[in-house]
XYZ file of C-alpha atoms in Angstrom:
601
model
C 78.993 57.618 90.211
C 80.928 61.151 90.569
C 84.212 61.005 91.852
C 83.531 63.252 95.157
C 87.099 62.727 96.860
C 90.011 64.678 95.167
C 92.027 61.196 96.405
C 90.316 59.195 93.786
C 90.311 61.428 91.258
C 94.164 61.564 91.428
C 93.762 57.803 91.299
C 91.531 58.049 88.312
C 93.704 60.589 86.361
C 97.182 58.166 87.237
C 94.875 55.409 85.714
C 94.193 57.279 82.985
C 98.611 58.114 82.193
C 98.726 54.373 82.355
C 96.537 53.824 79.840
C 98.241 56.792 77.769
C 101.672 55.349 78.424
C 102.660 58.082 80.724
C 104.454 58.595 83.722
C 103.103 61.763 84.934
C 101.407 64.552 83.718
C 101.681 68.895 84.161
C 98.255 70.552 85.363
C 98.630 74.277 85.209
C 95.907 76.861 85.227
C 95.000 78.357 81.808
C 93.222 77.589 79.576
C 93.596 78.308 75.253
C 94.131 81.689 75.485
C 96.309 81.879 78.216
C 93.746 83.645 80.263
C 94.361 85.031 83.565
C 91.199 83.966 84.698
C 89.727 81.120 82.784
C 86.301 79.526 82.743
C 84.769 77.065 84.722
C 85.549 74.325 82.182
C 89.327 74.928 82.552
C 89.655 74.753 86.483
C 91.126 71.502 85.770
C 93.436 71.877 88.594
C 91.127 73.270 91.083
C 89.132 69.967 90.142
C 92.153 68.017 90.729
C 93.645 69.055 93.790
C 90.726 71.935 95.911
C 93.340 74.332 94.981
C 91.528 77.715 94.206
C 93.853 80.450 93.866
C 94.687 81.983 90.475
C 98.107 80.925 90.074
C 99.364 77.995 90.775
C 100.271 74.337 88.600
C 100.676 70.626 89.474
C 102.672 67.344 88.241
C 101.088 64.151 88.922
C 103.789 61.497 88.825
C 102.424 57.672 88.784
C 103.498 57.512 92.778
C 103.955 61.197 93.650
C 102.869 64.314 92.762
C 103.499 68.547 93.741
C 101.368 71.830 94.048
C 103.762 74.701 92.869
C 101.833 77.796 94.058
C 104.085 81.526 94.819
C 104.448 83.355 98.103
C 100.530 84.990 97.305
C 99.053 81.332 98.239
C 101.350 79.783 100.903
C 98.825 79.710 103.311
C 95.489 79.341 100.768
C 97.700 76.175 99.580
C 97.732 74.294 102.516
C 94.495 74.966 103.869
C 92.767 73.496 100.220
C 95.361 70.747 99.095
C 96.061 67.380 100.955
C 100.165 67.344 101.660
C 99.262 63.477 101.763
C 98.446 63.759 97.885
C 100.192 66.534 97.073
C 103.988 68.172 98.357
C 103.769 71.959 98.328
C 106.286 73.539 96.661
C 107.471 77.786 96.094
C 107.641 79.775 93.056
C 109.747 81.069 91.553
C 112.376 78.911 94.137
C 110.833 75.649 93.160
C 110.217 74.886 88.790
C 108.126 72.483 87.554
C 111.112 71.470 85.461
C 113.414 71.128 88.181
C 111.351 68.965 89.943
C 110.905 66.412 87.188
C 114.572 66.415 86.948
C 114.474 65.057 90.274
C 111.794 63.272 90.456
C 111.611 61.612 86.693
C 113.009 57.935 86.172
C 115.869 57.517 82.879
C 113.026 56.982 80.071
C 110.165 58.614 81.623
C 107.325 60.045 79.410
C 106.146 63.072 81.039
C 102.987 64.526 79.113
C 101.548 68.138 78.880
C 98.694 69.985 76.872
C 100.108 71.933 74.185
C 96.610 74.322 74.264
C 97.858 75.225 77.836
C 101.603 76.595 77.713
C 103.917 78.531 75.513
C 106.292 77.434 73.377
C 109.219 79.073 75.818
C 107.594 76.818 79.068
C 107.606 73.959 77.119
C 111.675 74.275 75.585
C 112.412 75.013 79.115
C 110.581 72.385 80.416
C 111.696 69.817 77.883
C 115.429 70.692 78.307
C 115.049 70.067 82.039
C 113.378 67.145 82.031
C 116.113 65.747 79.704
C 118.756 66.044 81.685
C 116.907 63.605 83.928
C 116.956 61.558 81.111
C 112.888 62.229 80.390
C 111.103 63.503 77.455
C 108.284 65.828 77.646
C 105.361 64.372 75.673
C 102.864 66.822 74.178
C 99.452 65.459 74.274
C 96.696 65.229 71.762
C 93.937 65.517 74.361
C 94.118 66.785 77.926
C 93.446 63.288 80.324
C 91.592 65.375 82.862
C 89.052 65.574 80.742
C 88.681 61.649 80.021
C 88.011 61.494 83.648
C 86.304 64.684 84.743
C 82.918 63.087 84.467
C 81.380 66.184 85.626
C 83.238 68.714 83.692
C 81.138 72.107 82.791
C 80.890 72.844 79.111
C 82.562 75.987 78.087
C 80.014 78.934 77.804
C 77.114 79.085 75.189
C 76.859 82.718 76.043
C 76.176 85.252 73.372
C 78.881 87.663 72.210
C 77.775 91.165 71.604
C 78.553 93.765 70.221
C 80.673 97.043 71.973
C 79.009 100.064 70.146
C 81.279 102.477 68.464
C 80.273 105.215 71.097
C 81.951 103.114 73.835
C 84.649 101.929 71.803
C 85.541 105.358 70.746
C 87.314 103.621 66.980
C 85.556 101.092 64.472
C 87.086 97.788 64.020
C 87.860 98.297 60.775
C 90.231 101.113 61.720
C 91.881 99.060 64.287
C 92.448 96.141 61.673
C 94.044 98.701 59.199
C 96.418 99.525 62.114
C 97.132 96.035 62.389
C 97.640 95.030 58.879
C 99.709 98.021 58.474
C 101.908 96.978 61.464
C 102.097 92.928 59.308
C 103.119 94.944 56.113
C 106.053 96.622 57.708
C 107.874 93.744 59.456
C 107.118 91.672 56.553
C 104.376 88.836 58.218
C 101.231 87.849 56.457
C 98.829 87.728 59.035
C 98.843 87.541 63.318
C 97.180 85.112 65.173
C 95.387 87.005 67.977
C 94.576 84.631 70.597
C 94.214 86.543 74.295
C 90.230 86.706 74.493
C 91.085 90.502 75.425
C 92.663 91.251 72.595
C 90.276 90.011 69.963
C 87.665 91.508 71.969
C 89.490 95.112 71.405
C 90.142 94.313 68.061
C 86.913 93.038 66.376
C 84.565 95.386 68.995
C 82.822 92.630 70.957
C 82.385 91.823 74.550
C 81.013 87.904 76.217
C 80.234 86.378 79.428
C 82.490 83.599 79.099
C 85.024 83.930 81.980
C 84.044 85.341 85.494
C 85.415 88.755 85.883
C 86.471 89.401 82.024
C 83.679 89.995 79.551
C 85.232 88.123 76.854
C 84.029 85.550 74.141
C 85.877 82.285 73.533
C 87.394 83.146 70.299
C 90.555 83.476 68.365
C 91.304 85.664 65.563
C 93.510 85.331 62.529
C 94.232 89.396 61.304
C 95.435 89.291 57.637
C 97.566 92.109 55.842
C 95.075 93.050 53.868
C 92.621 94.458 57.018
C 90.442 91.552 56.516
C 90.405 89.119 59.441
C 88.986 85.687 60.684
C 86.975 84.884 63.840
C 86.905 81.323 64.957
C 83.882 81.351 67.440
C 81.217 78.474 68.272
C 78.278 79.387 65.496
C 75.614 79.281 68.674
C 77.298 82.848 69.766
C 76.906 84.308 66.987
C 73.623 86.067 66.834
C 72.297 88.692 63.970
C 73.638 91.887 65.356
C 76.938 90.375 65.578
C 77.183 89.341 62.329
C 75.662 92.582 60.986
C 78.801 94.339 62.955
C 81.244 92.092 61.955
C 81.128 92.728 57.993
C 81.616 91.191 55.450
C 85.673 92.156 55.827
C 85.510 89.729 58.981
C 84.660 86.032 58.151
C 83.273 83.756 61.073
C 84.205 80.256 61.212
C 83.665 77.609 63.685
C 85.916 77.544 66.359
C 86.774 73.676 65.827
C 88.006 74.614 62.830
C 90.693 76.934 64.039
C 93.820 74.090 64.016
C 93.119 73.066 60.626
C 93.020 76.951 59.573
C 96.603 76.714 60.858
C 97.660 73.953 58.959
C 97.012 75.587 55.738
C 98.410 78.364 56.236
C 101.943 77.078 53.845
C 104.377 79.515 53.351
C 102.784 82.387 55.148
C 104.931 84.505 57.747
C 103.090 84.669 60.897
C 102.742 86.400 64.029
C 102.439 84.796 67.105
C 102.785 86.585 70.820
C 105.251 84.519 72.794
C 103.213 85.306 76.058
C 99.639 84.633 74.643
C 100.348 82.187 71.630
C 99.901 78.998 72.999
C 102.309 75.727 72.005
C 100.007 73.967 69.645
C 99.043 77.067 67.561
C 102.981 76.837 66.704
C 103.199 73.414 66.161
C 100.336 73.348 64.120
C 101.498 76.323 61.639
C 105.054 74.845 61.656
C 103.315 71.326 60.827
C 101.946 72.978 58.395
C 104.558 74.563 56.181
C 104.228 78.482 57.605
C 107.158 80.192 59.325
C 106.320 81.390 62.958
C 107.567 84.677 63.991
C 106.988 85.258 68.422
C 106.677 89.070 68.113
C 103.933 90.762 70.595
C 100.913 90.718 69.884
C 100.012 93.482 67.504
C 96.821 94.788 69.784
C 98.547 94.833 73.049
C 100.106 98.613 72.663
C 97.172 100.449 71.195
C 94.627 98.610 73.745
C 96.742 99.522 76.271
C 96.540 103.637 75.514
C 92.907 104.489 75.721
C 91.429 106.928 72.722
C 90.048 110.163 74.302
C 86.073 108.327 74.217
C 87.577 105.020 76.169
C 88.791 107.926 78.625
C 85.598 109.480 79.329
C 84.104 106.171 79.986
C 86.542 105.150 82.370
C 85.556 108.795 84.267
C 82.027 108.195 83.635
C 82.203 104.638 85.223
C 84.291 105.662 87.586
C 81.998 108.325 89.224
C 79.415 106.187 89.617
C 80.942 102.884 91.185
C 82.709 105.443 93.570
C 78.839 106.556 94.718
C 78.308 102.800 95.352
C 81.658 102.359 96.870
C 80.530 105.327 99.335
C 77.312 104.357 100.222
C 79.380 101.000 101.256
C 81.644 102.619 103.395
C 79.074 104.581 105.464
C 77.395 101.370 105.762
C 80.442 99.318 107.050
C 81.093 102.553 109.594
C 78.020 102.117 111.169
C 76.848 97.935 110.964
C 80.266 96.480 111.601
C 80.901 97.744 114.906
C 78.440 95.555 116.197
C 80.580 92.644 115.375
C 77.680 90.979 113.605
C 78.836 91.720 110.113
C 80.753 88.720 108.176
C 83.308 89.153 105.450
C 81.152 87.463 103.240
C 78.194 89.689 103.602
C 80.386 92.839 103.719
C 81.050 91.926 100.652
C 77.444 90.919 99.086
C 76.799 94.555 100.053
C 78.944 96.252 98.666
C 77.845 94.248 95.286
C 74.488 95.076 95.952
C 74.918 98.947 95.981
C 77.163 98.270 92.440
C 73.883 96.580 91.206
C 71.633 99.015 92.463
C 73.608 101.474 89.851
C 71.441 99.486 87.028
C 74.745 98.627 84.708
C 77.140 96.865 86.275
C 77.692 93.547 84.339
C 79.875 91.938 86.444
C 82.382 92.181 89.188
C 85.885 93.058 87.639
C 87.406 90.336 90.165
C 86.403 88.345 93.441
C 85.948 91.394 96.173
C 88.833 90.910 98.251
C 86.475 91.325 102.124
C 89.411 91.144 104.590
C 89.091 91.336 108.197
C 91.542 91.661 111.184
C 94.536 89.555 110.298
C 93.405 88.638 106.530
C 93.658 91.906 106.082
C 97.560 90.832 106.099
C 97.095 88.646 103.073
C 97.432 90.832 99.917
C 95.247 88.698 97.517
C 92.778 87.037 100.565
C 90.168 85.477 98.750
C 87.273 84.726 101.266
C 84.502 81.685 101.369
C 82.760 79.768 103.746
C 85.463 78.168 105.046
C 87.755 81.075 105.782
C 84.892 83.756 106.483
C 84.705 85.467 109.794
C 83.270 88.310 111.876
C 84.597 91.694 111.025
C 86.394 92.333 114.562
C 85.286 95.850 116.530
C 88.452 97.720 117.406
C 90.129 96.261 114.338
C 91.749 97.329 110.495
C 89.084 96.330 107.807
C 90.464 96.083 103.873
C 88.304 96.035 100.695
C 89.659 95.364 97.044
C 86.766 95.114 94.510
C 85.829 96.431 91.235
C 82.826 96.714 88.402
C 82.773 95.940 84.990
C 80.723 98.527 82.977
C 79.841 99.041 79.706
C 81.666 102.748 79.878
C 85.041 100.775 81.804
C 86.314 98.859 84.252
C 86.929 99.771 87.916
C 89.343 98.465 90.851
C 89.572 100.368 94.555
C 90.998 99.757 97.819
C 90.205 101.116 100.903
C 91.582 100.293 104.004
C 88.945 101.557 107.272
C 88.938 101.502 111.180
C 86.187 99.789 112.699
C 85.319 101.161 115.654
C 85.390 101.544 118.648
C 88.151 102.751 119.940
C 91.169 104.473 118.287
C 93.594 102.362 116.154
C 97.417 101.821 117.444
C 100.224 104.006 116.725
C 102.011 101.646 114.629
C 98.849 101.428 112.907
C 98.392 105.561 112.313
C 102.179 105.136 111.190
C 102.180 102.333 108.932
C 98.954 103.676 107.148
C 100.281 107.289 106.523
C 103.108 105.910 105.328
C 101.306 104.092 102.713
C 99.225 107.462 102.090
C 102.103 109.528 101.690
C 103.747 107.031 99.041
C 100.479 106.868 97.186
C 99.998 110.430 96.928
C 104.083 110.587 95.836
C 102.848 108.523 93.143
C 99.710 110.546 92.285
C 102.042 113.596 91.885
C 104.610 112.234 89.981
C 105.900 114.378 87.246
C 108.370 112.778 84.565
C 109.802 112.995 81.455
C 108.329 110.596 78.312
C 110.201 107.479 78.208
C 110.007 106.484 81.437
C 108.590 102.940 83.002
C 106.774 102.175 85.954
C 110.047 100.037 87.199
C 111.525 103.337 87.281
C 108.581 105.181 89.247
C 107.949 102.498 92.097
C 109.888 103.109 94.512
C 108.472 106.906 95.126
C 105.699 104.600 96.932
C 108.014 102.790 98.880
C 110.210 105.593 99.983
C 108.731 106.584 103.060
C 108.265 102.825 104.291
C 111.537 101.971 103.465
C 112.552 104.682 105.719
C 110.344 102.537 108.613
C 112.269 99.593 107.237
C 109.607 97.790 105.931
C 108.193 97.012 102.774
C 105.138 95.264 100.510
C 105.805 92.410 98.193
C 103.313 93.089 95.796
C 104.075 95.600 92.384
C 102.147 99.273 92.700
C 100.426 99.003 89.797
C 99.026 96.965 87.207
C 97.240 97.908 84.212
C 93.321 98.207 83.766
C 90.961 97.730 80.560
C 88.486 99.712 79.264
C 85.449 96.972 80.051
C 87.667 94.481 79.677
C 90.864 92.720 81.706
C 91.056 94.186 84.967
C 94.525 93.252 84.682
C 95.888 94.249 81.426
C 99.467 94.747 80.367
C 102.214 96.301 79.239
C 102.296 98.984 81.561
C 103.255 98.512 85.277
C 104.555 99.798 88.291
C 106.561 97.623 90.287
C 110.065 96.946 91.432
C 111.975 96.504 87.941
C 114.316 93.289 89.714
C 112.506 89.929 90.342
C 111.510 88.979 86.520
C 108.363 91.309 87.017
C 106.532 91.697 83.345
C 106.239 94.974 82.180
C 108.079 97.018 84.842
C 110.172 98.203 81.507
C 107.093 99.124 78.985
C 107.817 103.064 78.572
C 104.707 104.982 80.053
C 102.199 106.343 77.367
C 99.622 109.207 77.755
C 96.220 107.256 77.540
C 97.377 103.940 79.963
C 95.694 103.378 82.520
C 97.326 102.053 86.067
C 96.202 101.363 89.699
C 98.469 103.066 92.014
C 98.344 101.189 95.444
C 100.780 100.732 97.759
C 100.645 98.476 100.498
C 101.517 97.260 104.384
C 100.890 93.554 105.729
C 102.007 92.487 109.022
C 101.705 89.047 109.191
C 98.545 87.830 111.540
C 98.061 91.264 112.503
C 96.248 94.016 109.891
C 96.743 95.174 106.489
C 96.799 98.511 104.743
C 96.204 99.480 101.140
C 95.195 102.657 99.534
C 94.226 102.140 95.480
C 93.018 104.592 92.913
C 93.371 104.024 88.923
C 94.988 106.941 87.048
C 95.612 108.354 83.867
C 98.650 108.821 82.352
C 98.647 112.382 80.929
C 100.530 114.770 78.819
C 102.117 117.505 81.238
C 103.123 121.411 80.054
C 105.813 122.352 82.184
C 107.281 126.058 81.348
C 110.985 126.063 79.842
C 110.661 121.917 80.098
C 113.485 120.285 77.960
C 111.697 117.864 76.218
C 107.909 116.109 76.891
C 106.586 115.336 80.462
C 103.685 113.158 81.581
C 101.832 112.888 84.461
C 98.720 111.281 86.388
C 95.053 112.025 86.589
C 93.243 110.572 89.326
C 90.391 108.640 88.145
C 88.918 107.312 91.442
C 87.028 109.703 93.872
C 86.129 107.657 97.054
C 86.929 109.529 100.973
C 90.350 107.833 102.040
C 89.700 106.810 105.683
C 90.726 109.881 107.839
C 90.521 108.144 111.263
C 94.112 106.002 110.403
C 95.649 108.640 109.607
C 98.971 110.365 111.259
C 98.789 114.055 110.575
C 101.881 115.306 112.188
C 103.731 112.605 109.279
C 102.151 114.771 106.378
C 103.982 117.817 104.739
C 101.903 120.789 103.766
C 102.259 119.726 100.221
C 100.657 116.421 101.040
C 97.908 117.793 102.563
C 97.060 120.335 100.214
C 96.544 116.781 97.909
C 94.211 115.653 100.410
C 92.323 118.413 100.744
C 92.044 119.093 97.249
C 91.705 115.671 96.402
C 88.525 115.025 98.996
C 86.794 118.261 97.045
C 87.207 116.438 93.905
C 85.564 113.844 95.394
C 82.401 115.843 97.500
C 82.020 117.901 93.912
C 81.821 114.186 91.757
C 79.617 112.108 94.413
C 77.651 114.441 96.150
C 75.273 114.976 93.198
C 74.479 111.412 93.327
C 74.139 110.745 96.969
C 70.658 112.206 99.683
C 70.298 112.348 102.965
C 72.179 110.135 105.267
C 75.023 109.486 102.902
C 75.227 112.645 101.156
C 76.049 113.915 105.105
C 78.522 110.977 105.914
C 80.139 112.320 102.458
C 80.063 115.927 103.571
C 81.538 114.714 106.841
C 84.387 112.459 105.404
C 85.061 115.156 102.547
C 86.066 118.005 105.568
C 89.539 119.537 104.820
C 92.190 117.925 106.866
């Protein structure tokens, strides 16, 4: 009989320590890779608790145990997890360490999976839980999984190939970059273990992990240019291995640790962020010397060649005809009050499908109505679905993945009827004016996006107010829709990235934001570009953006009289980008709601 309640399978698991010989046990979400999103078979603590946010871990102590979620899921938390099972607790206020330290009994044995954190959680964690006198135990399999009766296998899905035409460089080029990289600081090979990068690296794509069209897979990249793919054999098809070469061996992914083991005397390369614990306990077991440098891929992923570039355009055109066709639907249904957020947002998937290549969504649409507008990463079901309100602030965050790139937009709308609020018009230009600030930006090479951000906030700080979310993450090229270095976000607060120096090539989102709590929300997002600038009598190199997103920016919220003439000049040239890249792909009733929304300012 399946365990149904998440009461008894806390009872089961707390069994299951006993049996172990420990007193509690750390639940994060990852999985091997440390994936951002992970597959079904990893949602250990989702099983565990009815947490489903994105972020978040537990610790299950024999007679206690805490959700540690950050100011994103405060609400989500305590709506999904029992505070009789579970205590809530804040991140980054709150640690997991610091909690054992309380919590943890002189002698306790406090386990975790060494496949699911880094080698700097688990020092940090260890040395906390010492001074309480515990020891952190790393285990040799997880004990969710001796009592998740249920548990999903992970995906037998093929991995294919990404064709040379999308991927705009062979792999063999990319692992000569690599081994060239090894050779200079002196390592013999890299483990490559975020599914992202050894999908950039080897040319492959999957459909193992919602969202991400990865393959489970790790990679060991040799200084030499040849390389190693550890991947279950029932993924590899013909074409695959035809692509792969014979400079790219394929082994079974069970084999992987005891690849590790032998690697004796080797210097390797293992990226602190990505490189989980066991892969350096195993090489260290082994007699190899481990080396936590980046990951060799991350840079050159990050700065798209000129073909990745055209792709991202290419896809970019046409998800913005979809995104279109959306909006003029939502204009004219949702008024009625009869449209859901739920099937606002199995529209808007079915124009993306109608498009004939979209391969997945690049994240859950984000369908906000009224005051879940307010919550910057609202992620709507069943439970928490409701009736878009008439009269009221509608938000939409969504995305494609194509084969040609990966997309993410926001658009904020009124839904009529009526006229929206002052402090609405206000709060929303605001917003518009800091995006365009950043969509204008001009600035020398070397700079970061910590050192960028707060052109968005500028004219809301002046309002005194603010968003607690960063203005921009990086985006993949068919791949993480969330991909680092690069970012733009206040450079305080620990925030990853906010120091990377800007390339020409990166990718960002640029989308600043408003949230008043149980009220509405505002966000405007467009990816862009970075791009070499020519500036007459400059002193040096300058970069700038390229907008890559062409999608009418709701007119009806906005505060004229709070735009400069510079700022509307953008607009207007901006909306004749967009008539000129859509209207081509649009007829009749929305090739007129594009004319109309397209109108100069």
């Amino acid at each position: 009989m399946l365990m149904q309640t998440h009461e008894a399978r806390l009872a089961a698991l707390r069994q299951e320590l006993k049996r172990r010989g420990l007193d509690g046990f750390i639940v994060p979400i990852s999985d091997e890779h440390m994936s951002e999103y992970v597959g079904a078979y990893a949602q250990r603590l989702q099983w565990l608790t009815g947490f489903g946010g994105s972020a978040g871990s537990a610790v299950v102590m024999l007679d206690k145990a805490a959700i540690f979620v950050d100011g994103r899921y405060t609400v989500q938390v305590r709506d999904q997890v029992d505070e009789k099972l579970f205590e809530y607790r804040s991140v980054p206020k709150d640690t997991i360490g610091g909690w054992i330290g309380e919590q943890a009994q002189q002698g306790a044995r406090i386990g975790y999976d060494p496949w699911l954190h880094s080698r700097q959680w688990a020092q940090a964690t260890a040395k906390a839980a010492a001074k309480a006198g515990a020891e952190l135990v790393a285990v040799d399999s997880n004990p969710i999984d001796a009592v998740w009766q249920d548990q999903p296998e992970p995906s037998p899905a093929p991995a294919i190939v990404q064709d040379n035409a999308l991927a705009g460089r062979s792999s063999s080029e990319k692992r000569a970059e690599i081994a060239d990289w090894l050779k200079r600081e002196g390592h013999d090979a890299a483990v490559i273990s975020a599914l992202d990068s050894v999908a950039w690296l080897l040319n492959i794509r999957g459909a193992d992990v919602s969202h991400t069209p990865v393959a489970l897979s790790y990679v060991v990249a040799h200084a030499d240019g040849t390389a190693e793919l550890f991947i279950a054999s029932e993924k590899v098809t013909p074409e695959l291995a035809q692509h792969l070469g014979n400079a790219v061996s394929v082994r079974e992914r069970s084999s992987f640790a005891s690849a590790l083991g032998a690697m004796k005397g080797k210097s390797v390369a293992v990226d602190p962020n990505y490189g989980v614990d066991a892969i350096a306990q195993l090489l260290e077991a082994g007699g190899a010397t481990v080396s936590f440098e980046r990951d060799p891929t991350i840079l050159p992923r990050a700065i798209k060649n000129p073909v990745e570039q055209q792709g991202q355009r290419d896809a970019q055109a046409r998800d913005g005809a979809a995104v279109a066709r959306f909006l003029r639907w939502i204009e004219e249904t949702a008024p009625s009050g009869e449209v859901d957020e739920l099937a606002a947002a199995a529209k808007l998937r079915e124009f993306r499908e109608e498009l004939g290549n979209l391969r997945d969504l690049s994240f859950d649409t984000i369908s906000a109505a009224g005051p879940h507008a307010a919550l910057p990463h609202y992620k709507v079901d069943e439970d928490s679905n409701i009736p878009i309100p008439p009269s009221s602030i509608y938000l939409v965050d969504s995305g494609g993945q194509y084969p040609a790139g990966t997309t993410d937009i926001t658009r904020t709308v009124w839904i009529g009827p009526g006229e929206p609020t002052a402090e609405m018009k206000d709060r929303y230009t605001r917003v518009l004016k800091g995006h365009i600030q950043i969509a204008r930006a001009v600035f020398p090479q070397g700079t970061s996006g910590g050192q960028l951000d707060g052109f968005a906030r500028q004219y809301l700080w002046e309002a005194g107010v603010d968003y607690a979310h960063g203005t921009g993450h990086g985006v993949g090229s068919f791949l993480s829709v969330h991909e680092g270095p690069q970012r733009i976000a206040k450079p305080s607060g620990g925030q990853a990235g906010t120091d990377q120096e800007l390339f020409a090539g990166m990718i960002l989102s640029n989308e600043p934001g408003y949230y008043k709590q149980g009220h509405f929300g505002i966000r405007i997002e467009n990816l862009v570009l970075v791009e070499k600038r020519t500036i007459e009598g400059a002193e040096g190199d300058y970069l700038g953006f390229e907008t890559l997103t062409f999608v009418p920016i709701d007119r009806t919220l906005v505060e004229k009289g709070l735009l400069t003439e510079t700022e509307i000049a953008w607009w207007n040239d901006y909306h004749a980008q967009v008539r000129a890249i859509l209207a081509p792909q649009l007829e009749g009733e929305d090739l007129a709601w594009l004319e109309r929304h397209c109108a100069q300012l």
